[in-house]
C-alpha cells in the first residue's frame, strides 16, 4: 500500500522545506490555486474585470445612455431651468459705459460688473444666445470728453479702446461665473481678442458661448448704438435690448423732468420725429430699415433683463408702425 501523502497545507505547517525560498514559492503556489486571478499581472486586471461584467448590467447601462441621448437637445445645450419659456432665442444686449461705473461715477465698479455678469448668466442658462455690445463712456467719451478738445476721429478711436477695456472686464466676470465667453473686436488685437467675423460670431453663439463686441464698428463717427444695431442685424438677433438707467423711453429726461411721460410702445418714426433720446438717429434708421425691434429697460433693477427675455411687460418697445 502506497504511503499516505499529507496535504500541502499540512506540509507547510510541518516545515518540510530546505530553505525560506522554497517556503515562499510554495505559498505563492497555494495562492494561485485558491485565486487564479491573482496570477494575472495587475495591469491586466482592468481588462479582466470588463470581461466579467454582468451582461444584464451592461444592457441596463446602454439603455440609460440611449434614453439620455434621446432627451438631450439636438444643439447640445443643457436643458434650461424651469423659470419660464423665453420669447427671444438670440438677443443683442447693449450696455453703455455708464453701466459699469456703478455708484462711484467713473471707471469700472467691481460689484456692479459682477451683478451684470450674474444677470447675463441667468438668461444664458435659459438657452438664450447672448451677444453684448459695450460702450466706453465710463473711461473716455471721445470728442465729447469734458475739458478736453480733440479731433473727432482721434477721440472716437480712443473711445473704441475704452470699449475694449470694458469688454475684457466683463469677459473676466462672466468666466468667473462659469460662462464661456469670447471677445470680438472690430479693431485687430490678436493678443487679447478675436477679430470680428460674422460667421465666427454666429458659430460662437451656436456653441453656447456669450460673445462681447468691442471697438464699436471700428470706424470713427459711428456710436456704439449704431454698432449694436449693425451687429444685431448681422447675427440675425431677435431683438436689441438697450440697458439704461431709467425705466424706458420718455418724452423728456425723467431725471430732470418729474412729469415726463413713459411710452410703453412707440414706432421708429415717432422716435425720429419727436427726437427722443433713445439711440442716435443712425441706429434707429438702421433698425427701422431692417425691422429690428428694440426694447429699452432699466438695467439697474435686479432681474429686469430676465423679465424682458421671458416676455414680461418691462420698459418700452420700439417697433414698426
PDB file of C-alpha atoms in Angstrom:
ATOM      1  CA  UNK A   1       0.000   0.000   0.000  1.00  0.00           C
ATOM      2  CA  UNK A   2       1.348   3.418  -1.044  1.00  0.00           C
ATOM      3  CA  UNK A   3       2.291   5.746   1.799  1.00  0.00           C
ATOM      4  CA  UNK A   4      -0.238   8.452   2.528  1.00  0.00           C
ATOM      5  CA  UNK A   5       0.930  11.879   1.377  1.00  0.00           C
ATOM      6  CA  UNK A   6      -0.002  14.672   3.807  1.00  0.00           C
ATOM      7  CA  UNK A   7      -1.904  17.649   2.377  1.00  0.00           C
ATOM      8  CA  UNK A   8       0.145  20.612   1.180  1.00  0.00           C
ATOM      9  CA  UNK A   9      -1.024  22.946   3.937  1.00  0.00           C
ATOM     10  CA  UNK A  10      -0.041  20.309   6.486  1.00  0.00           C
ATOM     11  CA  UNK A  11       3.389  20.023   4.861  1.00  0.00           C
ATOM     12  CA  UNK A  12       3.677  23.816   5.115  1.00  0.00           C
ATOM     13  CA  UNK A  13       2.866  23.667   8.815  1.00  0.00           C
ATOM     14  CA  UNK A  14       5.343  20.853   9.459  1.00  0.00           C
ATOM     15  CA  UNK A  15       8.111  22.950   7.911  1.00  0.00           C
ATOM     16  CA  UNK A  16       9.412  20.322   5.456  1.00  0.00           C
ATOM     17  CA  UNK A  17      11.402  22.876   3.412  1.00  0.00           C
ATOM     18  CA  UNK A  18      15.115  23.160   2.958  1.00  0.00           C
ATOM     19  CA  UNK A  19      15.030  26.969   2.699  1.00  0.00           C
ATOM     20  CA  UNK A  20      12.848  30.019   3.173  1.00  0.00           C
ATOM     21  CA  UNK A  21      12.802  30.472  -0.600  1.00  0.00           C
ATOM     22  CA  UNK A  22      11.074  27.085  -1.059  1.00  0.00           C
ATOM     23  CA  UNK A  23       8.576  28.014   1.625  1.00  0.00           C
ATOM     24  CA  UNK A  24       7.790  31.360  -0.148  1.00  0.00           C
ATOM     25  CA  UNK A  25       7.330  29.693  -3.547  1.00  0.00           C
ATOM     26  CA  UNK A  26       5.047  27.074  -2.026  1.00  0.00           C
ATOM     27  CA  UNK A  27       2.848  29.775  -0.500  1.00  0.00           C
ATOM     28  CA  UNK A  28       2.600  31.588  -3.829  1.00  0.00           C
ATOM     29  CA  UNK A  29       1.528  28.313  -5.488  1.00  0.00           C
ATOM     30  CA  UNK A  30      -1.256  27.899  -2.953  1.00  0.00           C
ATOM     31  CA  UNK A  31      -2.442  31.468  -3.560  1.00  0.00           C
ATOM     32  CA  UNK A  32      -2.622  30.950  -7.316  1.00  0.00           C
ATOM     33  CA  UNK A  33      -4.628  27.745  -6.861  1.00  0.00           C
ATOM     34  CA  UNK A  34      -7.063  29.446  -4.481  1.00  0.00           C
ATOM     35  CA  UNK A  35      -7.415  32.644  -6.542  1.00  0.00           C
ATOM     36  CA  UNK A  36      -6.450  32.266 -10.239  1.00  0.00           C
ATOM     37  CA  UNK A  37      -6.999  35.986 -10.790  1.00  0.00           C
ATOM     38  CA  UNK A  38      -4.079  36.722  -8.503  1.00  0.00           C
ATOM     39  CA  UNK A  39      -1.733  35.152 -11.043  1.00  0.00           C
ATOM     40  CA  UNK A  40      -2.650  37.813 -13.597  1.00  0.00           C
ATOM     41  CA  UNK A  41      -0.458  40.913 -13.651  1.00  0.00           C
ATOM     42  CA  UNK A  42      -2.251  43.965 -12.121  1.00  0.00           C
ATOM     43  CA  UNK A  43      -2.149  45.877 -15.426  1.00  0.00           C
ATOM     44  CA  UNK A  44      -4.365  43.203 -16.993  1.00  0.00           C
ATOM     45  CA  UNK A  45      -6.897  43.012 -14.181  1.00  0.00           C
ATOM     46  CA  UNK A  46      -8.840  46.010 -15.541  1.00  0.00           C
ATOM     47  CA  UNK A  47      -9.439  44.190 -18.817  1.00  0.00           C
ATOM     48  CA  UNK A  48     -10.440  41.004 -16.975  1.00  0.00           C
ATOM     49  CA  UNK A  49     -12.939  42.972 -14.896  1.00  0.00           C
ATOM     50  CA  UNK A  50     -14.565  44.329 -18.057  1.00  0.00           C
ATOM     51  CA  UNK A  51     -14.844  40.818 -19.399  1.00  0.00           C
ATOM     52  CA  UNK A  52     -16.624  39.565 -16.271  1.00  0.00           C
ATOM     53  CA  UNK A  53     -19.244  42.332 -16.040  1.00  0.00           C
ATOM     54  CA  UNK A  54     -22.779  41.060 -15.817  1.00  0.00           C
ATOM     55  CA  UNK A  55     -24.430  41.306 -19.253  1.00  0.00           C
ATOM     56  CA  UNK A  56     -27.710  42.441 -17.733  1.00  0.00           C
ATOM     57  CA  UNK A  57     -25.919  45.381 -16.061  1.00  0.00           C
ATOM     58  CA  UNK A  58     -24.334  46.331 -19.392  1.00  0.00           C
ATOM     59  CA  UNK A  59     -27.717  46.242 -21.088  1.00  0.00           C
ATOM     60  CA  UNK A  60     -29.206  48.472 -18.405  1.00  0.00           C
ATOM     61  CA  UNK A  61     -26.331  50.958 -18.787  1.00  0.00           C
ATOM     62  CA  UNK A  62     -26.745  51.092 -22.565  1.00  0.00           C
ATOM     63  CA  UNK A  63     -30.475  51.639 -22.200  1.00  0.00           C
ATOM     64  CA  UNK A  64     -29.828  54.541 -19.820  1.00  0.00           C
ATOM     65  CA  UNK A  65     -27.382  56.124 -22.274  1.00  0.00           C
ATOM     66  CA  UNK A  66     -29.852  55.833 -25.141  1.00  0.00           C
ATOM     67  CA  UNK A  67     -32.591  57.419 -23.041  1.00  0.00           C
ATOM     68  CA  UNK A  68     -30.361  60.324 -22.018  1.00  0.00           C
ATOM     69  CA  UNK A  69     -29.293  60.887 -25.646  1.00  0.00           C
ATOM     70  CA  UNK A  70     -32.870  60.949 -26.833  1.00  0.00           C
ATOM     71  CA  UNK A  71     -33.803  63.515 -24.184  1.00  0.00           C
ATOM     72  CA  UNK A  72     -30.814  65.797 -24.898  1.00  0.00           C
ATOM     73  CA  UNK A  73     -31.451  68.762 -27.204  1.00  0.00           C
ATOM     74  CA  UNK A  74     -30.133  68.484 -30.724  1.00  0.00           C
ATOM     75  CA  UNK A  75     -27.977  71.582 -30.364  1.00  0.00           C
ATOM     76  CA  UNK A  76     -26.096  70.015 -27.472  1.00  0.00           C
ATOM     77  CA  UNK A  77     -27.163  72.621 -24.911  1.00  0.00           C
ATOM     78  CA  UNK A  78     -28.242  71.705 -21.434  1.00  0.00           C
ATOM     79  CA  UNK A  79     -31.941  71.915 -20.706  1.00  0.00           C
ATOM     80  CA  UNK A  80     -32.815  75.322 -19.269  1.00  0.00           C
ATOM     81  CA  UNK A  81     -34.063  75.736 -15.742  1.00  0.00           C
ATOM     82  CA  UNK A  82     -37.840  75.819 -15.483  1.00  0.00           C
ATOM     83  CA  UNK A  83     -38.150  79.563 -14.996  1.00  0.00           C
ATOM     84  CA  UNK A  84     -40.439  80.092 -17.961  1.00  0.00           C
ATOM     85  CA  UNK A  85     -40.077  79.953 -21.705  1.00  0.00           C
ATOM     86  CA  UNK A  86     -38.062  82.792 -23.256  1.00  0.00           C
ATOM     87  CA  UNK A  87     -39.728  84.708 -26.077  1.00  0.00           C
ATOM     88  CA  UNK A  88     -36.356  85.533 -27.659  1.00  0.00           C
ATOM     89  CA  UNK A  89     -33.818  82.913 -28.691  1.00  0.00           C
ATOM     90  CA  UNK A  90     -30.987  85.260 -29.701  1.00  0.00           C
ATOM     91  CA  UNK A  91     -30.554  88.711 -28.215  1.00  0.00           C
ATOM     92  CA  UNK A  92     -28.104  91.575 -28.501  1.00  0.00           C
ATOM     93  CA  UNK A  93     -27.674  93.430 -25.207  1.00  0.00           C
ATOM     94  CA  UNK A  94     -26.390  96.999 -25.472  1.00  0.00           C
ATOM     95  CA  UNK A  95     -24.543  98.087 -22.330  1.00  0.00           C
ATOM     96  CA  UNK A  96     -23.388 101.672 -22.079  1.00  0.00           C
ATOM     97  CA  UNK A  97     -20.122 102.505 -20.401  1.00  0.00           C
ATOM     98  CA  UNK A  98     -22.066 104.118 -17.551  1.00  0.00           C
ATOM     99  CA  UNK A  99     -23.473 100.678 -16.717  1.00  0.00           C
ATOM    100  CA  UNK A 100     -20.021  99.639 -15.456  1.00  0.00           C
ATOM    101  CA  UNK A 101     -19.208 102.634 -13.274  1.00  0.00           C
ATOM    102  CA  UNK A 102     -21.788 101.944 -10.563  1.00  0.00           C
ATOM    103  CA  UNK A 103     -22.128 104.386  -7.664  1.00  0.00           C
ATOM    104  CA  UNK A 104     -18.537 105.636  -7.955  1.00  0.00           C
ATOM    105  CA  UNK A 105     -19.356 107.578 -11.120  1.00  0.00           C
ATOM    106  CA  UNK A 106     -16.319 106.593 -13.185  1.00  0.00           C
ATOM    107  CA  UNK A 107     -14.240 103.594 -14.237  1.00  0.00           C
ATOM    108  CA  UNK A 108     -15.310 100.019 -13.500  1.00  0.00           C
ATOM    109  CA  UNK A 109     -17.087  99.134 -10.254  1.00  0.00           C
ATOM    110  CA  UNK A 110     -16.405  95.540  -9.221  1.00  0.00           C
ATOM    111  CA  UNK A 111     -19.743  94.728  -7.567  1.00  0.00           C
ATOM    112  CA  UNK A 112     -21.700  96.306 -10.419  1.00  0.00           C
ATOM    113  CA  UNK A 113     -19.972  94.311 -13.152  1.00  0.00           C
ATOM    114  CA  UNK A 114     -20.400  91.092 -11.150  1.00  0.00           C
ATOM    115  CA  UNK A 115     -24.133  91.764 -10.874  1.00  0.00           C
ATOM    116  CA  UNK A 116     -24.324  92.327 -14.641  1.00  0.00           C
ATOM    117  CA  UNK A 117     -22.484  89.051 -15.245  1.00  0.00           C
ATOM    118  CA  UNK A 118     -24.874  87.195 -12.938  1.00  0.00           C
ATOM    119  CA  UNK A 119     -27.935  88.540 -14.748  1.00  0.00           C
ATOM    120  CA  UNK A 120     -26.464  87.590 -18.117  1.00  0.00           C
ATOM    121  CA  UNK A 121     -25.747  84.111 -16.748  1.00  0.00           C
ATOM    122  CA  UNK A 122     -29.374  83.661 -15.644  1.00  0.00           C
ATOM    123  CA  UNK A 123     -30.591  84.490 -19.141  1.00  0.00           C
ATOM    124  CA  UNK A 124     -27.937  82.311 -20.743  1.00  0.00           C
ATOM    125  CA  UNK A 125     -28.988  79.325 -18.607  1.00  0.00           C
ATOM    126  CA  UNK A 126     -32.439  79.509 -20.218  1.00  0.00           C
ATOM    127  CA  UNK A 127     -30.831  78.548 -23.526  1.00  0.00           C
ATOM    128  CA  UNK A 128     -30.872  82.082 -24.930  1.00  0.00           C
ATOM    129  CA  UNK A 129     -27.968  83.013 -27.208  1.00  0.00           C
ATOM    130  CA  UNK A 130     -26.481  86.251 -25.867  1.00  0.00           C
ATOM    131  CA  UNK A 131     -24.366  88.834 -27.665  1.00  0.00           C
ATOM    132  CA  UNK A 132     -23.293  92.028 -25.911  1.00  0.00           C
ATOM    133  CA  UNK A 133     -22.173  95.381 -27.296  1.00  0.00           C
ATOM    134  CA  UNK A 134     -20.327  97.513 -24.736  1.00  0.00           C
ATOM    135  CA  UNK A 135     -19.730 101.243 -24.667  1.00  0.00           C
ATOM    136  CA  UNK A 136     -16.788 103.099 -23.161  1.00  0.00           C
ATOM    137  CA  UNK A 137     -18.192 106.304 -21.683  1.00  0.00           C
ATOM    138  CA  UNK A 138     -17.105 105.355 -18.173  1.00  0.00           C
ATOM    139  CA  UNK A 139     -13.471 105.663 -19.296  1.00  0.00           C
ATOM    140  CA  UNK A 140     -13.409 108.064 -22.234  1.00  0.00           C
ATOM    141  CA  UNK A 141     -16.223 109.765 -24.122  1.00  0.00           C
ATOM    142  CA  UNK A 142     -14.439 110.513 -27.368  1.00  0.00           C
ATOM    143  CA  UNK A 143     -14.721 114.049 -28.690  1.00  0.00           C
ATOM    144  CA  UNK A 144     -17.425 114.734 -26.040  1.00  0.00           C
ATOM    145  CA  UNK A 145     -14.893 114.429 -23.217  1.00  0.00           C
ATOM    146  CA  UNK A 146     -15.354 117.451 -20.963  1.00  0.00           C
ATOM    147  CA  UNK A 147     -12.418 119.872 -20.713  1.00  0.00           C
ATOM    148  CA  UNK A 148     -10.502 118.120 -23.481  1.00  0.00           C
ATOM    149  CA  UNK A 149     -10.540 119.404 -27.056  1.00  0.00           C
ATOM    150  CA  UNK A 150      -9.502 116.729 -29.550  1.00  0.00           C
ATOM    151  CA  UNK A 151     -10.068 115.833 -33.165  1.00  0.00           C
ATOM    152  CA  UNK A 152     -13.327 113.868 -33.609  1.00  0.00           C
ATOM    153  CA  UNK A 153     -11.750 110.870 -35.346  1.00  0.00           C
ATOM    154  CA  UNK A 154      -8.922 110.610 -32.799  1.00  0.00           C
ATOM    155  CA  UNK A 155     -11.387 110.902 -29.912  1.00  0.00           C
ATOM    156  CA  UNK A 156     -13.592 108.172 -31.409  1.00  0.00           C
ATOM    157  CA  UNK A 157     -10.644 105.807 -31.733  1.00  0.00           C
ATOM    158  CA  UNK A 158      -9.718 106.457 -28.110  1.00  0.00           C
ATOM    159  CA  UNK A 159     -13.310 105.683 -27.155  1.00  0.00           C
ATOM    160  CA  UNK A 160     -13.071 102.381 -29.065  1.00  0.00           C
ATOM    161  CA  UNK A 161     -10.059 101.399 -26.958  1.00  0.00           C
ATOM    162  CA  UNK A 162     -12.111 102.173 -23.849  1.00  0.00           C
ATOM    163  CA  UNK A 163     -14.782  99.707 -25.000  1.00  0.00           C
ATOM    164  CA  UNK A 164     -12.120  97.003 -25.289  1.00  0.00           C
ATOM    165  CA  UNK A 165     -11.170  97.557 -21.635  1.00  0.00           C
ATOM    166  CA  UNK A 166     -14.815  97.171 -20.609  1.00  0.00           C
ATOM    167  CA  UNK A 167     -15.203  94.064 -22.782  1.00  0.00           C
ATOM    168  CA  UNK A 168     -12.220  92.360 -21.147  1.00  0.00           C
ATOM    169  CA  UNK A 169     -13.513  93.227 -17.672  1.00  0.00           C
ATOM    170  CA  UNK A 170     -16.947  91.806 -18.492  1.00  0.00           C
ATOM    171  CA  UNK A 171     -15.413  88.691 -20.027  1.00  0.00           C
ATOM    172  CA  UNK A 172     -13.443  88.055 -16.842  1.00  0.00           C
ATOM    173  CA  UNK A 173     -16.553  88.416 -14.668  1.00  0.00           C
ATOM    174  CA  UNK A 174     -18.603  86.106 -16.899  1.00  0.00           C
ATOM    175  CA  UNK A 175     -15.942  83.413 -16.973  1.00  0.00           C
ATOM    176  CA  UNK A 176     -15.585  83.565 -13.189  1.00  0.00           C
ATOM    177  CA  UNK A 177     -19.341  82.955 -13.085  1.00  0.00           C
ATOM    178  CA  UNK A 178     -18.872  79.855 -15.262  1.00  0.00           C
ATOM    179  CA  UNK A 179     -19.966  81.255 -18.643  1.00  0.00           C
ATOM    180  CA  UNK A 180     -17.784  80.624 -21.690  1.00  0.00           C
ATOM    181  CA  UNK A 181     -17.151  83.957 -23.395  1.00  0.00           C
ATOM    182  CA  UNK A 182     -15.412  85.368 -26.467  1.00  0.00           C
ATOM    183  CA  UNK A 183     -14.438  88.988 -27.154  1.00  0.00           C
ATOM    184  CA  UNK A 184     -14.712  90.044 -30.807  1.00  0.00           C
ATOM    185  CA  UNK A 185     -13.091  93.349 -31.641  1.00  0.00           C
ATOM    186  CA  UNK A 186     -13.670  95.489 -34.731  1.00  0.00           C
ATOM    187  CA  UNK A 187     -10.042  96.641 -34.382  1.00  0.00           C
ATOM    188  CA  UNK A 188      -7.493  93.859 -34.685  1.00  0.00           C
ATOM    189  CA  UNK A 189      -5.914  92.992 -31.309  1.00  0.00           C
ATOM    190  CA  UNK A 190      -4.768  89.415 -31.718  1.00  0.00           C
ATOM    191  CA  UNK A 191      -3.222  89.072 -28.262  1.00  0.00           C
ATOM    192  CA  UNK A 192      -6.418  89.893 -26.344  1.00  0.00           C
ATOM    193  CA  UNK A 193      -9.397  89.283 -28.651  1.00  0.00           C
ATOM    194  CA  UNK A 194     -10.596  87.715 -31.859  1.00  0.00           C
ATOM    195  CA  UNK A 195     -11.286  89.802 -34.950  1.00  0.00           C
ATOM    196  CA  UNK A 196     -14.959  90.234 -35.761  1.00  0.00           C
ATOM    197  CA  UNK A 197     -16.020  87.763 -38.450  1.00  0.00           C
ATOM    198  CA  UNK A 198     -19.762  87.370 -38.836  1.00  0.00           C
ATOM    199  CA  UNK A 199     -19.773  83.610 -39.403  1.00  0.00           C
ATOM    200  CA  UNK A 200     -17.393  83.067 -36.495  1.00  0.00           C
ATOM    201  CA  UNK A 201     -19.609  85.161 -34.226  1.00  0.00           C
ATOM    202  CA  UNK A 202     -22.678  83.127 -35.164  1.00  0.00           C
ATOM    203  CA  UNK A 203     -20.754  79.903 -34.630  1.00  0.00           C
ATOM    204  CA  UNK A 204     -19.752  81.005 -31.130  1.00  0.00           C
ATOM    205  CA  UNK A 205     -23.419  81.608 -30.328  1.00  0.00           C
ATOM    206  CA  UNK A 206     -24.360  78.189 -31.670  1.00  0.00           C
ATOM    207  CA  UNK A 207     -21.678  76.660 -29.419  1.00  0.00           C
ATOM    208  CA  UNK A 208     -23.402  78.171 -26.379  1.00  0.00           C
ATOM    209  CA  UNK A 209     -20.864  80.959 -25.810  1.00  0.00           C
ATOM    210  CA  UNK A 210     -21.591  84.548 -24.891  1.00  0.00           C
ATOM    211  CA  UNK A 211     -19.917  86.960 -27.301  1.00  0.00           C
ATOM    212  CA  UNK A 212     -18.880  90.514 -26.461  1.00  0.00           C
ATOM    213  CA  UNK A 213     -18.443  93.037 -29.256  1.00  0.00           C
ATOM    214  CA  UNK A 214     -15.742  95.644 -28.675  1.00  0.00           C
ATOM    215  CA  UNK A 215     -14.425  98.698 -30.531  1.00  0.00           C
ATOM    216  CA  UNK A 216     -17.822  99.580 -31.998  1.00  0.00           C
ATOM    217  CA  UNK A 217     -17.848  99.373 -35.794  1.00  0.00           C
ATOM    218  CA  UNK A 218     -14.109 100.069 -35.997  1.00  0.00           C
ATOM    219  CA  UNK A 219     -14.801 103.381 -37.712  1.00  0.00           C
ATOM    220  CA  UNK A 220     -14.990 106.924 -36.305  1.00  0.00           C
ATOM    221  CA  UNK A 221     -18.207 108.970 -36.460  1.00  0.00           C
ATOM    222  CA  UNK A 222     -20.311 105.910 -35.540  1.00  0.00           C
ATOM    223  CA  UNK A 223     -21.579 105.417 -31.995  1.00  0.00           C
ATOM    224  CA  UNK A 224     -21.766 102.120 -30.150  1.00  0.00           C
ATOM    225  CA  UNK A 225     -25.575 102.369 -30.520  1.00  0.00           C
ATOM    226  CA  UNK A 226     -25.138 102.223 -34.280  1.00  0.00           C
ATOM    227  CA  UNK A 227     -22.629  99.400 -33.839  1.00  0.00           C
ATOM    228  CA  UNK A 228     -25.189  97.491 -31.740  1.00  0.00           C
ATOM    229  CA  UNK A 229     -27.833  97.900 -34.452  1.00  0.00           C
ATOM    230  CA  UNK A 230     -25.367  96.776 -37.126  1.00  0.00           C
ATOM    231  CA  UNK A 231     -24.117  93.723 -35.229  1.00  0.00           C
ATOM    232  CA  UNK A 232     -27.629  92.742 -34.196  1.00  0.00           C
ATOM    233  CA  UNK A 233     -28.734  92.702 -37.820  1.00  0.00           C
ATOM    234  CA  UNK A 234     -25.598  90.845 -38.928  1.00  0.00           C
ATOM    235  CA  UNK A 235     -26.010  87.989 -36.426  1.00  0.00           C
ATOM    236  CA  UNK A 236     -29.798  87.903 -37.017  1.00  0.00           C
ATOM    237  CA  UNK A 237     -30.731  88.673 -33.421  1.00  0.00           C
ATOM    238  CA  UNK A 238     -34.413  88.593 -32.469  1.00  0.00           C
ATOM    239  CA  UNK A 239     -34.219  91.882 -30.570  1.00  0.00           C
ATOM    240  CA  UNK A 240     -31.871  94.593 -29.353  1.00  0.00           C
ATOM    241  CA  UNK A 241     -32.114  95.174 -25.606  1.00  0.00           C
ATOM    242  CA  UNK A 242     -30.816  98.594 -24.632  1.00  0.00           C
ATOM    243  CA  UNK A 243     -29.946  98.823 -20.950  1.00  0.00           C
ATOM    244  CA  UNK A 244     -30.325 102.282 -19.394  1.00  0.00           C
ATOM    245  CA  UNK A 245     -30.629 103.986 -16.001  1.00  0.00           C
ATOM    246  CA  UNK A 246     -34.346 104.806 -16.483  1.00  0.00           C
ATOM    247  CA  UNK A 247     -37.447 102.650 -16.920  1.00  0.00           C
ATOM    248  CA  UNK A 248     -37.851 103.132 -20.670  1.00  0.00           C
ATOM    249  CA  UNK A 249     -38.463 105.839 -23.263  1.00  0.00           C
ATOM    250  CA  UNK A 250     -39.840 109.167 -22.015  1.00  0.00           C
ATOM    251  CA  UNK A 251     -40.916 112.310 -23.829  1.00  0.00           C
ATOM    252  CA  UNK A 252     -38.394 114.190 -21.660  1.00  0.00           C
ATOM    253  CA  UNK A 253     -35.474 113.372 -19.399  1.00  0.00           C
ATOM    254  CA  UNK A 254     -37.108 111.784 -16.315  1.00  0.00           C
ATOM    255  CA  UNK A 255     -34.059 112.622 -14.192  1.00  0.00           C
ATOM    256  CA  UNK A 256     -34.700 116.315 -14.817  1.00  0.00           C
ATOM    257  CA  UNK A 257     -38.446 116.484 -15.539  1.00  0.00           C
ATOM    258  CA  UNK A 258     -40.631 114.810 -12.902  1.00  0.00           C
ATOM    259  CA  UNK A 259     -43.736 114.871 -15.142  1.00  0.00           C
ATOM    260  CA  UNK A 260     -42.063 113.069 -18.053  1.00  0.00           C
ATOM    261  CA  UNK A 261     -44.360 110.564 -19.798  1.00  0.00           C
ATOM    262  CA  UNK A 262     -43.304 106.949 -20.297  1.00  0.00           C
ATOM    263  CA  UNK A 263     -44.024 105.259 -23.654  1.00  0.00           C
ATOM    264  CA  UNK A 264     -44.701 101.536 -23.301  1.00  0.00           C
ATOM    265  CA  UNK A 265     -44.758 101.178 -27.078  1.00  0.00           C
ATOM    266  CA  UNK A 266     -43.643 103.521 -29.850  1.00  0.00           C
ATOM    267  CA  UNK A 267     -42.735 103.351 -33.522  1.00  0.00           C
ATOM    268  CA  UNK A 268     -39.405 104.131 -35.151  1.00  0.00           C
ATOM    269  CA  UNK A 269     -40.848 107.123 -36.980  1.00  0.00           C
ATOM    270  CA  UNK A 270     -42.242 108.634 -33.794  1.00  0.00           C
ATOM    271  CA  UNK A 271     -38.839 108.300 -32.152  1.00  0.00           C
ATOM    272  CA  UNK A 272     -37.238 110.127 -35.080  1.00  0.00           C
ATOM    273  CA  UNK A 273     -39.939 112.796 -35.421  1.00  0.00           C
ATOM    274  CA  UNK A 274     -40.023 113.585 -31.707  1.00  0.00           C
ATOM    275  CA  UNK A 275     -36.234 113.408 -31.491  1.00  0.00           C
ATOM    276  CA  UNK A 276     -36.394 111.168 -28.436  1.00  0.00           C
ATOM    277  CA  UNK A 277     -33.048 110.337 -26.845  1.00  0.00           C
ATOM    278  CA  UNK A 278     -33.255 106.568 -27.189  1.00  0.00           C
ATOM    279  CA  UNK A 279     -30.449 105.805 -29.611  1.00  0.00           C
ATOM    280  CA  UNK A 280     -28.894 108.045 -32.211  1.00  0.00           C
ATOM    281  CA  UNK A 281     -30.835 108.589 -35.429  1.00  0.00           C
ATOM    282  CA  UNK A 282     -28.451 106.418 -37.471  1.00  0.00           C
ATOM    283  CA  UNK A 283     -29.084 103.423 -35.228  1.00  0.00           C
ATOM    284  CA  UNK A 284     -32.870 103.971 -35.233  1.00  0.00           C
ATOM    285  CA  UNK A 285     -32.934 104.297 -39.033  1.00  0.00           C
ATOM    286  CA  UNK A 286     -30.881 101.128 -39.440  1.00  0.00           C
ATOM    287  CA  UNK A 287     -33.253  99.179 -37.173  1.00  0.00           C
ATOM    288  CA  UNK A 288     -36.288 100.642 -38.953  1.00  0.00           C
ATOM    289  CA  UNK A 289     -34.991  99.658 -42.404  1.00  0.00           C
ATOM    290  CA  UNK A 290     -34.333  96.085 -41.261  1.00  0.00           C
ATOM    291  CA  UNK A 291     -37.309  95.556 -38.939  1.00  0.00           C
ATOM    292  CA  UNK A 292     -35.181  95.067 -35.817  1.00  0.00           C
ATOM    293  CA  UNK A 293     -37.254  95.610 -32.623  1.00  0.00           C
ATOM    294  CA  UNK A 294     -35.717  97.494 -29.711  1.00  0.00           C
ATOM    295  CA  UNK A 295     -36.571  97.156 -26.012  1.00  0.00           C
ATOM    296  CA  UNK A 296     -35.341  99.910 -23.684  1.00  0.00           C
ATOM    297  CA  UNK A 297     -35.354  98.956 -19.987  1.00  0.00           C
ATOM    298  CA  UNK A 298     -33.782  99.790 -16.649  1.00  0.00           C
ATOM    299  CA  UNK A 299     -30.773  97.557 -16.020  1.00  0.00           C
ATOM    300  CA  UNK A 300     -30.416  98.965 -12.517  1.00  0.00           C
ATOM    301  CA  UNK A 301     -33.367  96.893 -11.257  1.00  0.00           C
ATOM    302  CA  UNK A 302     -32.260  93.355 -10.497  1.00  0.00           C
ATOM    303  CA  UNK A 303     -33.988  90.710 -12.620  1.00  0.00           C
ATOM    304  CA  UNK A 304     -35.220  93.120 -15.293  1.00  0.00           C
ATOM    305  CA  UNK A 305     -33.128  91.503 -18.021  1.00  0.00           C
ATOM    306  CA  UNK A 306     -34.617  88.104 -17.247  1.00  0.00           C
ATOM    307  CA  UNK A 307     -38.145  89.511 -17.206  1.00  0.00           C
ATOM    308  CA  UNK A 308     -37.650  91.136 -20.612  1.00  0.00           C
ATOM    309  CA  UNK A 309     -36.405  87.869 -22.116  1.00  0.00           C
ATOM    310  CA  UNK A 310     -39.382  85.993 -20.629  1.00  0.00           C
ATOM    311  CA  UNK A 311     -41.758  88.411 -22.355  1.00  0.00           C
ATOM    312  CA  UNK A 312     -42.975  90.374 -19.350  1.00  0.00           C
ATOM    313  CA  UNK A 313     -44.043  93.969 -19.862  1.00  0.00           C
ATOM    314  CA  UNK A 314     -40.900  95.841 -18.872  1.00  0.00           C
ATOM    315  CA  UNK A 315     -39.620  99.121 -20.262  1.00  0.00           C
ATOM    316  CA  UNK A 316     -40.516 100.450 -23.725  1.00  0.00           C
ATOM    317  CA  UNK A 317     -40.586  98.667 -27.045  1.00  0.00           C
ATOM    318  CA  UNK A 318     -39.820 100.266 -30.405  1.00  0.00           C
ATOM    319  CA  UNK A 319     -41.452  98.511 -33.370  1.00  0.00           C
ATOM    320  CA  UNK A 320     -42.591  99.291 -36.931  1.00  0.00           C
ATOM    321  CA  UNK A 321     -45.820 101.193 -37.362  1.00  0.00           C
TER     322      UNK A 321
END
